mmCIF file of C-alpha atoms and ligand atoms in Angstrom:
data_model
loop_
_atom_site.group_PDB
_atom_site.id
_atom_site.type_symbol
_atom_site.label_atom_id
_atom_site.label_comp_id
_atom_site.label_asym_id
_atom_site.label_seq_id
_atom_site.Cartn_x
_atom_site.Cartn_y
_atom_site.Cartn_z
ATOM 1 C CA MET O 1200 -30.440 -1.110 -14.723
ATOM 2 C CA GLU O 1201 -32.398 -4.354 -14.898
ATOM 3 C CA GLN O 1202 -31.962 -6.963 -12.180
ATOM 4 C CA ARG O 1203 -29.516 -9.688 -13.283
ATOM 5 C CA LEU O 1204 -30.837 -12.822 -11.653
ATOM 6 C CA TYR O 1205 -28.198 -15.152 -13.125
ATOM 7 C CA CYS O 1206 -25.501 -13.542 -10.931
ATOM 8 C CA ASP O 1207 -26.904 -14.755 -7.602
ATOM 9 C CA SER O 1208 -29.360 -17.439 -8.755
ATOM 10 C CA PRO O 1209 -27.738 -19.477 -11.524
ATOM 11 C CA TYR O 1210 -30.237 -22.315 -10.930
ATOM 12 C CA LEU O 1211 -33.351 -20.168 -11.473
ATOM 13 C CA GLU O 1212 -35.422 -21.616 -14.329
ATOM 14 C CA GLU O 1213 -38.679 -19.610 -14.235
ATOM 15 C CA TRP O 1214 -39.469 -16.039 -13.201
ATOM 16 C CA GLN O 1215 -41.819 -13.137 -13.849
ATOM 17 C CA ALA O 1216 -40.659 -9.841 -15.330
ATOM 18 C CA GLU O 1217 -41.965 -6.650 -16.867
ATOM 19 C CA VAL O 1218 -41.156 -5.559 -20.404
ATOM 20 C CA GLU O 1219 -39.170 -2.312 -20.165
ATOM 21 C CA SER O 1220 -38.667 -1.672 -23.883
ATOM 22 C CA ILE O 1221 -38.908 -3.278 -27.322
ATOM 23 C CA VAL O 1222 -36.881 -2.217 -30.378
ATOM 24 C CA GLU O 1223 -37.611 -3.681 -33.820
ATOM 25 C CA LYS O 1224 -34.551 -4.305 -36.018
ATOM 26 C CA GLY O 1225 -34.804 -6.135 -39.349
ATOM 27 C CA GLY O 1226 -37.921 -8.106 -38.395
ATOM 28 C CA ARG O 1227 -36.527 -9.127 -34.994
ATOM 29 C CA TYR O 1228 -37.678 -7.706 -31.626
ATOM 30 C CA HIS O 1229 -34.991 -6.741 -29.093
ATOM 31 C CA VAL O 1230 -36.584 -6.767 -25.636
ATOM 32 C CA VAL O 1231 -35.293 -5.353 -22.343
ATOM 33 C CA LEU O 1232 -36.841 -6.868 -19.192
ATOM 34 C CA SER O 1233 -37.044 -5.502 -15.627
ATOM 35 C CA ARG O 1234 -35.301 -8.669 -14.385
ATOM 36 C CA THR O 1235 -33.630 -11.468 -16.288
ATOM 37 C CA ALA O 1236 -31.913 -14.770 -15.660
ATOM 38 C CA PHE O 1237 -30.789 -14.974 -19.297
ATOM 39 C CA TYR O 1238 -26.998 -14.725 -19.379
ATOM 40 C CA PRO O 1239 -25.997 -12.412 -22.249
ATOM 41 C CA GLY O 1240 -22.772 -14.270 -23.054
ATOM 42 C CA GLY O 1241 -19.246 -13.198 -22.246
ATOM 43 C CA GLY O 1242 -16.026 -14.498 -20.748
ATOM 44 C CA GLY O 1243 -16.090 -17.259 -23.360
ATOM 45 C CA GLN O 1244 -19.543 -18.526 -22.323
ATOM 46 C CA PRO O 1245 -22.320 -18.433 -24.967
ATOM 47 C CA SER O 1246 -25.615 -16.638 -24.233
ATOM 48 C CA ASP O 1247 -28.671 -18.460 -22.862
ATOM 49 C CA ARG O 1248 -31.816 -19.620 -24.659
ATOM 50 C CA GLY O 1249 -35.388 -20.141 -23.453
ATOM 51 C CA THR O 1250 -38.768 -18.432 -23.837
ATOM 52 C CA ILE O 1251 -40.411 -15.117 -22.915
ATOM 53 C CA ASP O 1252 -44.202 -15.298 -22.837
ATOM 54 C CA GLY O 1253 -43.907 -18.555 -24.801
ATOM 55 C CA LEU O 1254 -41.801 -16.961 -27.583
ATOM 56 C CA ALA O 1255 -38.398 -18.478 -28.308
ATOM 57 C CA VAL O 1256 -35.402 -16.357 -27.313
ATOM 58 C CA GLU O 1257 -33.127 -16.503 -30.378
ATOM 59 C CA ASP O 1258 -30.214 -14.551 -28.900
ATOM 60 C CA VAL O 1259 -29.274 -12.571 -25.786
ATOM 61 C CA TYR O 1260 -26.649 -9.850 -25.742
ATOM 62 C CA GLU O 1261 -25.492 -6.887 -23.653
ATOM 63 C CA GLN O 1262 -25.171 -3.384 -25.043
ATOM 64 C CA ASP O 1263 -24.837 0.005 -23.335
ATOM 65 C CA GLY O 1264 -25.503 -1.530 -19.922
ATOM 66 C CA HIS O 1265 -28.715 -3.329 -20.947
ATOM 67 C CA ILE O 1266 -29.454 -6.979 -21.687
ATOM 68 C CA TYR O 1267 -31.393 -7.475 -24.936
ATOM 69 C CA HIS O 1268 -33.446 -10.607 -25.664
ATOM 70 C CA VAL O 1269 -34.023 -11.198 -29.396
ATOM 71 C CA LEU O 1270 -37.474 -12.551 -30.343
ATOM 72 C CA GLY O 1271 -39.079 -13.371 -33.700
ATOM 73 C CA LYS O 1272 -42.416 -11.722 -32.726
ATOM 74 C CA PRO O 1273 -43.347 -8.682 -30.613
ATOM 75 C CA ILE O 1274 -44.735 -9.058 -27.081
ATOM 76 C CA GLU O 1275 -48.086 -7.396 -26.446
ATOM 77 C CA LYS O 1276 -48.146 -7.742 -22.628
ATOM 78 C CA LYS O 1277 -46.292 -5.778 -19.969
ATOM 79 C CA ALA O 1278 -45.988 -8.641 -17.443
ATOM 80 C CA VAL O 1279 -44.396 -11.761 -18.879
ATOM 81 C CA ALA O 1280 -43.462 -15.261 -17.751
ATOM 82 C CA CYS O 1281 -39.882 -16.224 -18.571
ATOM 83 C CA ARG O 1282 -38.391 -19.701 -18.794
ATOM 84 C CA LEU O 1283 -34.739 -20.634 -19.203
ATOM 85 C CA ASP O 1284 -33.591 -23.632 -21.278
ATOM 86 C CA PHE O 1285 -31.993 -25.010 -18.128
ATOM 87 C CA SER O 1286 -30.679 -28.202 -19.705
ATOM 88 C CA ARG O 1287 -28.533 -26.059 -22.030
ATOM 89 C CA ARG O 1288 -27.573 -23.688 -19.215
ATOM 90 C CA PHE O 1289 -26.553 -26.538 -16.905
ATOM 91 C CA ASP O 1290 -24.371 -27.982 -19.677
ATOM 92 C CA LEU O 1291 -22.675 -24.594 -20.077
ATOM 93 C CA MET O 1292 -22.250 -24.266 -16.269
ATOM 94 C CA GLN O 1293 -20.626 -27.730 -16.150
ATOM 95 C CA GLN O 1294 -18.263 -26.862 -19.013
ATOM 96 C CA HIS O 1295 -17.481 -23.387 -17.665
ATOM 97 C CA THR O 1296 -16.784 -24.457 -14.076
ATOM 98 C CA GLY O 1297 -14.787 -27.408 -15.421
ATOM 99 C CA GLN O 1298 -12.714 -24.925 -17.390
ATOM 100 C CA HIS O 1299 -11.950 -22.905 -14.227
ATOM 101 C CA LEU O 1300 -10.828 -26.117 -12.525
ATOM 102 C CA LEU O 1301 -8.728 -27.320 -15.476
ATOM 103 C CA SER O 1302 -7.028 -23.914 -15.826
ATOM 104 C CA ALA O 1303 -6.408 -23.823 -12.054
ATOM 105 C CA VAL O 1304 -4.781 -27.274 -12.088
ATOM 106 C CA LEU O 1305 -2.600 -26.357 -15.102
ATOM 107 C CA TYR O 1306 -1.535 -23.227 -13.216
ATOM 108 C CA ARG O 1307 -0.813 -25.167 -10.028
ATOM 109 C CA LEU O 1308 1.077 -28.040 -11.683
ATOM 110 C CA TYR O 1309 3.012 -26.181 -14.385
ATOM 111 C CA GLY O 1310 2.646 -22.474 -13.520
ATOM 112 C CA CYS O 1311 1.107 -21.813 -16.952
ATOM 113 C CA LYS O 1312 -1.688 -19.343 -17.598
ATOM 114 C CA THR O 1313 -4.764 -19.840 -19.756
ATOM 115 C CA SER O 1314 -4.677 -17.168 -22.457
ATOM 116 C CA SER O 1315 -8.106 -17.831 -23.998
ATOM 117 C CA LEU O 1316 -11.256 -19.946 -23.786
ATOM 118 C CA HIS O 1317 -13.410 -21.145 -26.695
ATOM 119 C CA MET O 1318 -16.765 -22.528 -25.628
ATOM 120 C CA GLY O 1319 -19.028 -23.680 -28.433
ATOM 121 C CA GLU O 1320 -22.217 -25.723 -28.513
ATOM 122 C CA ASP O 1321 -20.134 -28.852 -29.206
ATOM 123 C CA GLU O 1322 -16.469 -28.032 -28.809
ATOM 124 C CA LEU O 1323 -14.636 -26.622 -25.815
ATOM 125 C CA SER O 1324 -10.972 -25.642 -25.600
ATOM 126 C CA ILE O 1325 -8.461 -23.430 -23.806
ATOM 127 C CA ASP O 1326 -5.137 -22.082 -25.011
ATOM 128 C CA VAL O 1327 -2.467 -22.515 -22.353
ATOM 129 C CA GLU O 1328 0.945 -20.901 -22.244
ATOM 130 C CA LEU O 1329 2.863 -24.150 -22.629
ATOM 131 C CA PRO O 1330 4.722 -24.961 -25.886
ATOM 132 C CA GLU O 1331 4.520 -28.744 -25.338
ATOM 133 C CA MET O 1332 2.367 -31.107 -23.292
ATOM 134 C CA SER O 1333 3.405 -34.756 -22.960
ATOM 135 C CA GLY O 1334 0.974 -37.625 -22.440
ATOM 136 C CA GLU O 1335 2.171 -37.892 -18.823
ATOM 137 C CA MET O 1336 1.423 -34.210 -18.218
ATOM 138 C CA LEU O 1337 -2.103 -34.599 -19.600
ATOM 139 C CA ILE O 1338 -2.786 -37.585 -17.327
ATOM 140 C CA ALA O 1339 -1.432 -35.694 -14.297
ATOM 141 C CA VAL O 1340 -3.709 -32.708 -15.107
ATOM 142 C CA GLU O 1341 -6.777 -34.898 -15.596
ATOM 143 C CA ASP O 1342 -6.115 -36.872 -12.424
ATOM 144 C CA MET O 1343 -5.725 -33.781 -10.260
ATOM 145 C CA ALA O 1344 -8.752 -31.983 -11.772
ATOM 146 C CA ASN O 1345 -10.937 -35.022 -11.157
ATOM 147 C CA GLU O 1346 -9.651 -35.379 -7.577
ATOM 148 C CA TYR O 1347 -11.052 -31.891 -6.911
ATOM 149 C CA ILE O 1348 -14.367 -33.035 -8.408
ATOM 150 C CA TYR O 1349 -14.515 -36.106 -6.109
ATOM 151 C CA ARG O 1350 -13.963 -33.808 -3.097
ATOM 152 C CA ASP O 1351 -17.182 -31.956 -4.072
ATOM 153 C CA LEU O 1352 -15.795 -28.558 -3.053
ATOM 154 C CA PRO O 1353 -17.958 -25.416 -2.801
ATOM 155 C CA VAL O 1354 -17.806 -22.895 -5.669
ATOM 156 C CA VAL O 1355 -18.317 -19.507 -4.022
ATOM 157 C CA ILE O 1356 -19.000 -16.103 -5.607
ATOM 158 C CA HIS O 1357 -17.574 -12.923 -3.990
ATOM 159 C CA CYS O 1358 -18.479 -9.437 -5.203
ATOM 160 C CA VAL O 1359 -15.761 -6.948 -4.220
ATOM 161 C CA THR O 1360 -14.450 -3.561 -5.284
ATOM 162 C CA ALA O 1361 -11.562 -3.317 -7.752
ATOM 163 C CA GLU O 1362 -9.355 -2.092 -4.897
ATOM 164 C CA GLU O 1363 -10.267 -5.074 -2.726
ATOM 165 C CA ALA O 1364 -9.714 -7.402 -5.694
ATOM 166 C CA SER O 1365 -6.221 -5.977 -6.206
ATOM 167 C CA LYS O 1366 -5.275 -7.283 -2.736
ATOM 168 C CA ILE O 1367 -6.516 -10.838 -3.360
ATOM 169 C CA GLU O 1368 -4.341 -13.466 -4.997
ATOM 170 C CA LEU O 1369 -6.094 -14.253 -8.267
ATOM 171 C CA ARG O 1370 -5.189 -16.549 -11.192
ATOM 172 C CA LYS O 1371 -6.163 -13.795 -13.704
ATOM 173 C CA ALA O 1372 -5.795 -10.034 -13.384
ATOM 174 C CA PRO O 1373 -9.091 -8.392 -12.295
ATOM 175 C CA PRO O 1374 -10.652 -5.268 -13.936
ATOM 176 C CA LYS O 1375 -9.050 -2.044 -12.654
ATOM 177 C CA GLU O 1376 -12.359 -0.364 -11.743
ATOM 178 C CA GLY O 1377 -15.937 -1.061 -10.793
ATOM 179 C CA LYS O 1378 -17.247 -4.139 -9.045
ATOM 180 C CA VAL O 1379 -15.332 -7.365 -9.445
ATOM 181 C CA ARG O 1380 -17.007 -10.754 -9.286
ATOM 182 C CA ILE O 1381 -14.619 -13.415 -8.051
ATOM 183 C CA VAL O 1382 -15.349 -17.111 -8.507
ATOM 184 C CA GLU O 1383 -13.606 -19.217 -5.884
ATOM 185 C CA ILE O 1384 -13.230 -22.986 -6.069
ATOM 186 C CA THR O 1385 -12.364 -23.743 -2.460
ATOM 187 C CA SER O 1386 -8.704 -24.620 -1.904
ATOM 188 C CA ILE O 1387 -7.628 -24.431 -5.569
ATOM 189 C CA ASP O 1388 -8.694 -21.292 -7.440
ATOM 190 C CA ARG O 1389 -9.797 -17.675 -7.302
ATOM 191 C CA SER O 1390 -10.527 -16.018 -10.612
ATOM 192 C CA PRO O 1391 -12.520 -12.946 -11.740
ATOM 193 C CA CYS O 1392 -15.442 -14.035 -13.938
ATOM 194 C CA CYS O 1393 -18.935 -12.852 -14.879
ATOM 195 C CA GLY O 1394 -20.292 -16.210 -16.147
ATOM 196 C CA THR O 1395 -22.523 -18.827 -14.561
ATOM 197 C CA HIS O 1396 -21.100 -21.711 -12.523
ATOM 198 C CA VAL O 1397 -22.268 -24.806 -10.648
ATOM 199 C CA LYS O 1398 -22.333 -24.490 -6.844
ATOM 200 C CA ARG O 1399 -20.100 -27.482 -6.053
ATOM 201 C CA THR O 1400 -17.295 -29.157 -8.023
ATOM 202 C CA GLY O 1401 -19.105 -32.528 -7.832
ATOM 203 C CA GLU O 1402 -21.668 -31.191 -10.340
ATOM 204 C CA ILE O 1403 -18.930 -30.883 -12.993
ATOM 205 C CA GLY O 1404 -19.094 -34.686 -13.082
ATOM 206 C CA ILE O 1405 -15.808 -35.272 -14.895
ATOM 207 C CA VAL O 1406 -13.125 -33.316 -16.768
ATOM 208 C CA LYS O 1407 -11.685 -35.256 -19.707
ATOM 209 C CA ILE O 1408 -9.046 -33.938 -22.117
ATOM 210 C CA VAL O 1409 -9.838 -35.256 -25.606
ATOM 211 C CA LYS O 1410 -7.176 -33.669 -27.829
ATOM 212 C CA THR O 1411 -4.286 -31.178 -27.843
ATOM 213 C CA GLU O 1412 -2.828 -29.063 -30.646
ATOM 214 C CA LYS O 1413 0.428 -27.141 -30.704
ATOM 215 C CA ARG O 1414 -0.180 -23.490 -31.598
ATOM 216 C CA GLY O 1415 3.119 -21.587 -31.681
ATOM 217 C CA ASN O 1416 4.317 -21.269 -28.098
ATOM 218 C CA GLU O 1417 0.960 -22.361 -26.732
ATOM 219 C CA THR O 1418 -1.028 -25.584 -26.569
ATOM 220 C CA ARG O 1419 -4.747 -25.737 -27.352
ATOM 221 C CA VAL O 1420 -6.352 -28.223 -24.977
ATOM 222 C CA TYR O 1421 -9.751 -29.627 -26.051
ATOM 223 C CA PHE O 1422 -11.793 -31.094 -23.235
ATOM 224 C CA LYS O 1423 -15.287 -32.134 -22.212
ATOM 225 C CA CYS O 1424 -17.025 -31.996 -18.865
ATOM 226 C CA GLY O 1425 -20.101 -33.617 -17.306
ATOM 227 C CA LYS O 1426 -22.754 -34.848 -19.729
ATOM 228 C CA ARG O 1427 -20.639 -33.966 -22.778
ATOM 229 C CA ALA O 1428 -17.876 -36.242 -21.469
ATOM 230 C CA LEU O 1429 -20.418 -39.019 -20.851
ATOM 231 C CA LYS O 1430 -21.784 -38.680 -24.430
ATOM 232 C CA ASP O 1431 -18.210 -38.775 -25.723
ATOM 233 C CA TYR O 1432 -17.511 -41.939 -23.681
ATOM 234 C CA GLN O 1433 -20.680 -43.563 -25.042
ATOM 235 C CA LEU O 1434 -19.626 -42.714 -28.621
ATOM 236 C CA LYS O 1435 -16.116 -44.071 -28.089
ATOM 237 C CA GLN O 1436 -17.524 -47.191 -26.394
ATOM 238 C CA ASP O 1437 -19.596 -47.813 -29.551
ATOM 239 C CA ILE O 1438 -16.455 -47.493 -31.678
ATOM 240 C CA VAL O 1439 -14.444 -49.869 -29.479
ATOM 241 C CA THR O 1440 -17.334 -52.369 -29.301
ATOM 242 C CA GLY O 1441 -17.610 -52.252 -33.119
ATOM 243 C CA LEU O 1442 -13.872 -52.915 -33.508
ATOM 244 C CA VAL O 1443 -13.966 -55.761 -30.950
ATOM 245 C CA ARG O 1444 -16.852 -57.339 -32.900
ATOM 246 C CA LEU O 1445 -15.037 -56.826 -36.223
ATOM 247 C CA TYR O 1446 -11.708 -58.299 -35.131
ATOM 248 C CA ARG O 1447 -13.142 -60.778 -32.588
ATOM 249 C CA MET O 1448 -10.593 -59.703 -29.993
ATOM 250 C CA SER O 1449 -10.540 -58.283 -26.490
ATOM 251 C CA GLU O 1450 -10.533 -54.488 -26.007
ATOM 252 C CA SER O 1451 -6.911 -54.577 -24.853
ATOM 253 C CA ASP O 1452 -5.732 -56.314 -28.078
ATOM 254 C CA VAL O 1453 -7.892 -54.543 -30.641
ATOM 255 C CA LEU O 1454 -5.628 -51.521 -31.245
ATOM 256 C CA ALA O 1455 -2.583 -53.720 -31.994
ATOM 257 C CA LYS O 1456 -4.766 -55.786 -34.327
ATOM 258 C CA ALA O 1457 -6.074 -52.684 -36.139
ATOM 259 C CA GLU O 1458 -2.511 -51.360 -36.538
ATOM 260 C CA ALA O 1459 -1.350 -54.722 -37.932
ATOM 261 C CA ALA O 1460 -4.328 -54.825 -40.320
ATOM 262 C CA PHE O 1461 -3.566 -51.287 -41.513
ATOM 263 C CA SER O 1462 0.074 -52.152 -42.119
ATOM 264 C CA GLN O 1463 -1.007 -55.304 -44.002
ATOM 265 C CA LEU O 1464 -3.385 -53.230 -46.132
ATOM 266 C CA LYS O 1465 -0.566 -50.823 -47.031
ATOM 267 C CA ASN O 1466 1.628 -53.764 -48.140
ATOM 268 C CA VAL O 1467 -1.196 -55.259 -50.217
ATOM 269 C CA GLN O 1468 -1.858 -51.862 -51.829
ATOM 270 C CA LYS O 1469 1.847 -51.549 -52.672
ATOM 271 C CA GLU O 1470 1.937 -55.058 -54.187
ATOM 272 C CA LEU O 1471 -1.243 -54.361 -56.132
ATOM 273 C CA ALA O 1472 0.213 -51.117 -57.513
ATOM 274 C CA GLU O 1473 3.354 -52.960 -58.602
ATOM 275 C CA MET O 1474 1.320 -55.703 -60.290
ATOM 276 C CA LYS O 1475 -0.835 -53.124 -62.018
ATOM 277 C CA ASP O 1476 2.265 -51.301 -63.192
ATOM 278 C CA ARG O 1477 3.710 -54.521 -64.623
ATOM 279 C CA ALA O 1478 0.403 -55.303 -66.375
ATOM 280 C CA LEU O 1479 0.218 -51.803 -67.871
ATOM 281 C CA ARG O 1480 3.817 -51.996 -69.039
ATOM 282 C CA ALA O 1481 3.093 -55.365 -70.744
ATOM 283 C CA GLU O 1482 -0.064 -53.943 -72.325
ATOM 284 C CA ALA O 1483 1.879 -50.908 -73.607
ATOM 285 C CA THR O 1484 4.577 -53.129 -75.108
ATOM 286 C CA GLY O 1485 1.872 -55.248 -76.806
ATOM 287 C CA LEU O 1486 0.070 -52.210 -78.232
ATOM 288 C CA ALA O 1487 3.302 -50.643 -79.493
ATOM 289 C CA SER O 1488 4.584 -53.831 -81.148
ATOM 290 C CA SER O 1489 1.275 -54.727 -82.807
ATOM 291 C CA SER O 1490 0.321 -51.239 -83.975
ATOM 292 C CA LYS O 1491 0.602 -50.609 -87.706
ATOM 293 C CA SER O 1492 -0.044 -46.912 -87.135
ATOM 294 C CA ARG O 1493 1.893 -44.155 -85.343
ATOM 295 C CA ILE O 1494 -1.412 -43.305 -83.663
ATOM 296 C CA ILE O 1495 -2.769 -45.462 -80.841
ATOM 297 C CA GLU O 1496 -6.372 -44.510 -80.175
ATOM 298 C CA LYS O 1497 -8.451 -46.397 -77.646
ATOM 299 C CA ALA O 1498 -11.030 -45.848 -74.901
ATOM 300 C CA TYR O 1499 -11.034 -48.173 -71.894
ATOM 301 C CA SER O 1500 -14.021 -49.093 -69.749
ATOM 302 C CA ASP O 1501 -11.836 -50.847 -67.143
ATOM 303 C CA LYS O 1502 -9.177 -48.184 -66.595
ATOM 304 C CA SER O 1503 -9.108 -45.046 -64.500
ATOM 305 C CA PHE O 1504 -7.433 -41.954 -65.915
ATOM 306 C CA ALA O 1505 -4.523 -42.622 -63.503
ATOM 307 C CA ASP O 1506 -4.040 -45.999 -65.273
ATOM 308 C CA ILE O 1507 -4.235 -44.277 -68.682
ATOM 309 C CA ILE O 1508 -1.369 -41.952 -67.707
ATOM 310 C CA ILE O 1509 0.899 -44.911 -66.805
ATOM 311 C CA LEU O 1510 -0.084 -46.813 -69.976
ATOM 312 C CA ALA O 1511 0.611 -43.767 -72.188
ATOM 313 C CA LYS O 1512 3.967 -43.183 -70.510
ATOM 314 C CA TYR O 1513 5.089 -46.750 -71.321
ATOM 315 C CA ILE O 1514 3.788 -46.581 -74.928
ATOM 316 C CA ILE O 1515 5.678 -43.336 -75.593
ATOM 317 C CA GLU O 1516 8.803 -44.718 -73.931
ATOM 318 C CA SER O 1517 8.750 -47.690 -76.312
ATOM 319 C CA GLY O 1518 8.748 -45.696 -79.578
ATOM 320 C CA ASP O 1519 7.504 -42.702 -81.596
ATOM 321 C CA PHE O 1520 3.763 -42.762 -81.045
ATOM 322 C CA ILE O 1521 0.852 -40.406 -80.662
ATOM 323 C CA VAL O 1522 -1.688 -41.637 -78.118
ATOM 324 C CA ILE O 1523 -5.361 -40.720 -77.862
ATOM 325 C CA LEU O 1524 -6.425 -42.749 -74.831
ATOM 326 C CA GLY O 1525 -9.694 -42.344 -72.921
ATOM 327 C CA SER O 1526 -10.914 -43.512 -69.535
ATOM 328 C CA ILE O 1527 -14.647 -44.251 -69.850
ATOM 329 C CA PRO O 1528 -15.289 -44.299 -66.042
ATOM 330 C CA ASP O 1529 -13.548 -40.916 -65.595
ATOM 331 C CA LYS O 1530 -14.741 -39.431 -68.943
ATOM 332 C CA ARG O 1531 -11.232 -38.091 -69.486
ATOM 333 C CA LEU O 1532 -9.010 -38.263 -72.559
ATOM 334 C CA LEU O 1533 -5.226 -38.075 -72.866
ATOM 335 C CA PHE O 1534 -3.622 -36.677 -76.022
ATOM 336 C CA ALA O 1535 0.151 -37.071 -75.967
ATOM 337 C CA HIS O 1536 3.148 -37.991 -78.116
ATOM 338 C CA SER O 1537 6.834 -38.778 -77.978
ATOM 339 C CA GLY O 1538 7.808 -35.252 -79.023
ATOM 340 C CA LYS O 1539 8.828 -35.751 -82.657
ATOM 341 C CA PHE O 1540 5.563 -34.874 -84.429
ATOM 342 C CA GLY O 1541 5.485 -31.071 -84.276
ATOM 343 C CA ILE O 1542 2.004 -31.094 -82.743
ATOM 344 C CA ASN O 1543 1.083 -28.899 -79.805
ATOM 345 C CA CYS O 1544 -1.305 -31.057 -77.729
ATOM 346 C CA GLY O 1545 -2.110 -28.393 -75.120
ATOM 347 C CA GLN O 1546 -2.930 -25.755 -77.711
ATOM 348 C CA THR O 1547 -5.045 -28.187 -79.788
ATOM 349 C CA LEU O 1548 -7.161 -29.042 -76.741
ATOM 350 C CA LYS O 1549 -7.478 -25.439 -75.657
ATOM 351 C CA GLU O 1550 -8.736 -24.396 -79.109
ATOM 352 C CA HIS O 1551 -11.114 -27.252 -79.873
ATOM 353 C CA LEU O 1552 -12.330 -28.699 -76.542
ATOM 354 C CA PRO O 1553 -15.059 -26.050 -75.986
ATOM 355 C CA ALA O 1554 -16.821 -27.172 -79.214
ATOM 356 C CA PHE O 1555 -17.089 -30.652 -77.644
ATOM 357 C CA LYS O 1556 -18.219 -29.346 -74.217
ATOM 358 C CA GLY O 1557 -14.897 -30.437 -72.728
ATOM 359 C CA LYS O 1558 -12.441 -28.714 -70.408
ATOM 360 C CA GLY O 1559 -8.707 -29.164 -70.155
ATOM 361 C CA GLY O 1560 -5.276 -28.325 -71.544
ATOM 362 C CA GLY O 1561 -1.645 -29.125 -70.999
ATOM 363 C CA LYS O 1562 1.824 -28.911 -72.430
ATOM 364 C CA ASP O 1563 3.208 -29.254 -75.991
ATOM 365 C CA ASN O 1564 3.380 -33.036 -75.984
ATOM 366 C CA TRP O 1565 1.062 -33.974 -73.093
ATOM 367 C CA ALA O 1566 -2.500 -32.718 -72.508
ATOM 368 C CA ASN O 1567 -5.822 -33.988 -71.235
ATOM 369 C CA GLY O 1568 -9.470 -33.028 -71.251
ATOM 370 C CA GLY O 1569 -12.545 -33.980 -69.212
ATOM 371 C CA PHE O 1570 -16.108 -34.350 -70.542
ATOM 372 C CA ASN O 1571 -19.600 -34.426 -69.089
ATOM 373 C CA ALA O 1572 -20.829 -36.957 -71.680
ATOM 374 C CA LEU O 1573 -19.049 -39.995 -73.145
ATOM 375 C CA ASP O 1574 -20.471 -39.215 -76.553
ATOM 376 C CA ASP O 1575 -18.559 -35.899 -76.559
ATOM 377 C CA MET O 1576 -15.326 -37.680 -75.600
ATOM 378 C CA GLU O 1577 -15.763 -40.199 -78.448
ATOM 379 C CA ARG O 1578 -16.475 -37.425 -80.981
ATOM 380 C CA PHE O 1579 -13.418 -35.478 -79.806
ATOM 381 C CA SER O 1580 -11.216 -38.588 -80.102
ATOM 382 C CA ALA O 1581 -12.376 -39.036 -83.729
ATOM 383 C CA PHE O 1582 -11.811 -35.314 -84.372
ATOM 384 C CA LEU O 1583 -8.183 -35.562 -83.185
ATOM 385 C CA ARG O 1584 -7.556 -38.532 -85.473
ATOM 386 C CA ASP O 1585 -9.001 -36.581 -88.438
ATOM 387 C CA GLU O 1586 -6.816 -33.582 -87.608
ATOM 388 C CA LEU O 1587 -3.721 -35.830 -87.545
ATOM 389 C CA SER O 1588 -4.781 -37.414 -90.826
ATOM 390 C CA LYS O 1589 -5.017 -33.947 -92.412
ATOM 391 C CA LYS O 1590 -1.376 -33.436 -91.361
ATOM 392 C CA GLY O 1591 -0.453 -36.718 -93.055
ATOM 393 C CA ILE O 1592 0.036 -38.643 -89.821
ATOM 394 C CA THR O 1593 -1.665 -42.011 -89.874
HETATM 395 ZN ZN1 LIG T 393 -16.336 -18.384 -14.938
#
């Protein structure tokens, strides 16, 4: 088996290796090396990236006891220089070790286990066996986790047999056979794990919980460590600074101001909707009283289709009318009536809309259709009036 350098030397960035084998699959080259520091992924940690002989490593995975490095081109040489994308690896080590610490603190404070870990390029979360987590609990967890970071405690790796592992108190059950790799954060945690970790807790930088979600009897805890937490702080600082500038208030007052402004906006929207409703009702009454025809046909450039629906409702409420009302901005037409005309609006639209490149349908006395072009909507409106005329309705 190839030498796995990431186990004992997680900070190794460059090394020499020999190419043991290359397999071509679908235009990609799967390479096995004599020694590798590329972590193949596992335990929730994504696989590493970097270069082999200057070629980008697109993926790394383990299969049948070998680590495969996926390249876009074949390697011609036997001896190759390898380089790890250490910036990415260090980020993953910060997140991964931070996860051990967070899970350990949750276990210590609330006796709850971590059932799963999800570590993506951007998002990081654990599912913990707790149905609820209050704001106070989250603060207590964050405070304790960060205290262990300030103490800059050693993170030590022990390789033991499964039998030896069974006698050690561990946060997670170890494998029942083979060698077991135990990651110990001094004075807080011992856990079996095959991933890569920083050597002291100080390198985690910070553990910050950013969000929680209830998932059945568990809670999903989203968090960020190290540089990711710093980037998140910078982003949030930009947001707060923008709000402070907008409202011309101090940071401590800006949330209350934003909440008040939101509430004010809701009230204004409600008042506006009521005023609009009154205006539409008045317009409907005017149209109904001045119309010499049972048909009210009109297209509006200043009304949305939502407005047309309200207008039509008030017209029909005020008497026996057929309405053919269009919204020019929405390119949508309403065909409806008060129910005493023996006309099936939905069926009429279903049968004739395709000839006008329109789509829609509806019920017996209420249907609507949408168009790609205004011209088609206007032609269809005229067509409906002609059809009504043929039935003697004018
Ligand atoms: Zn680990």
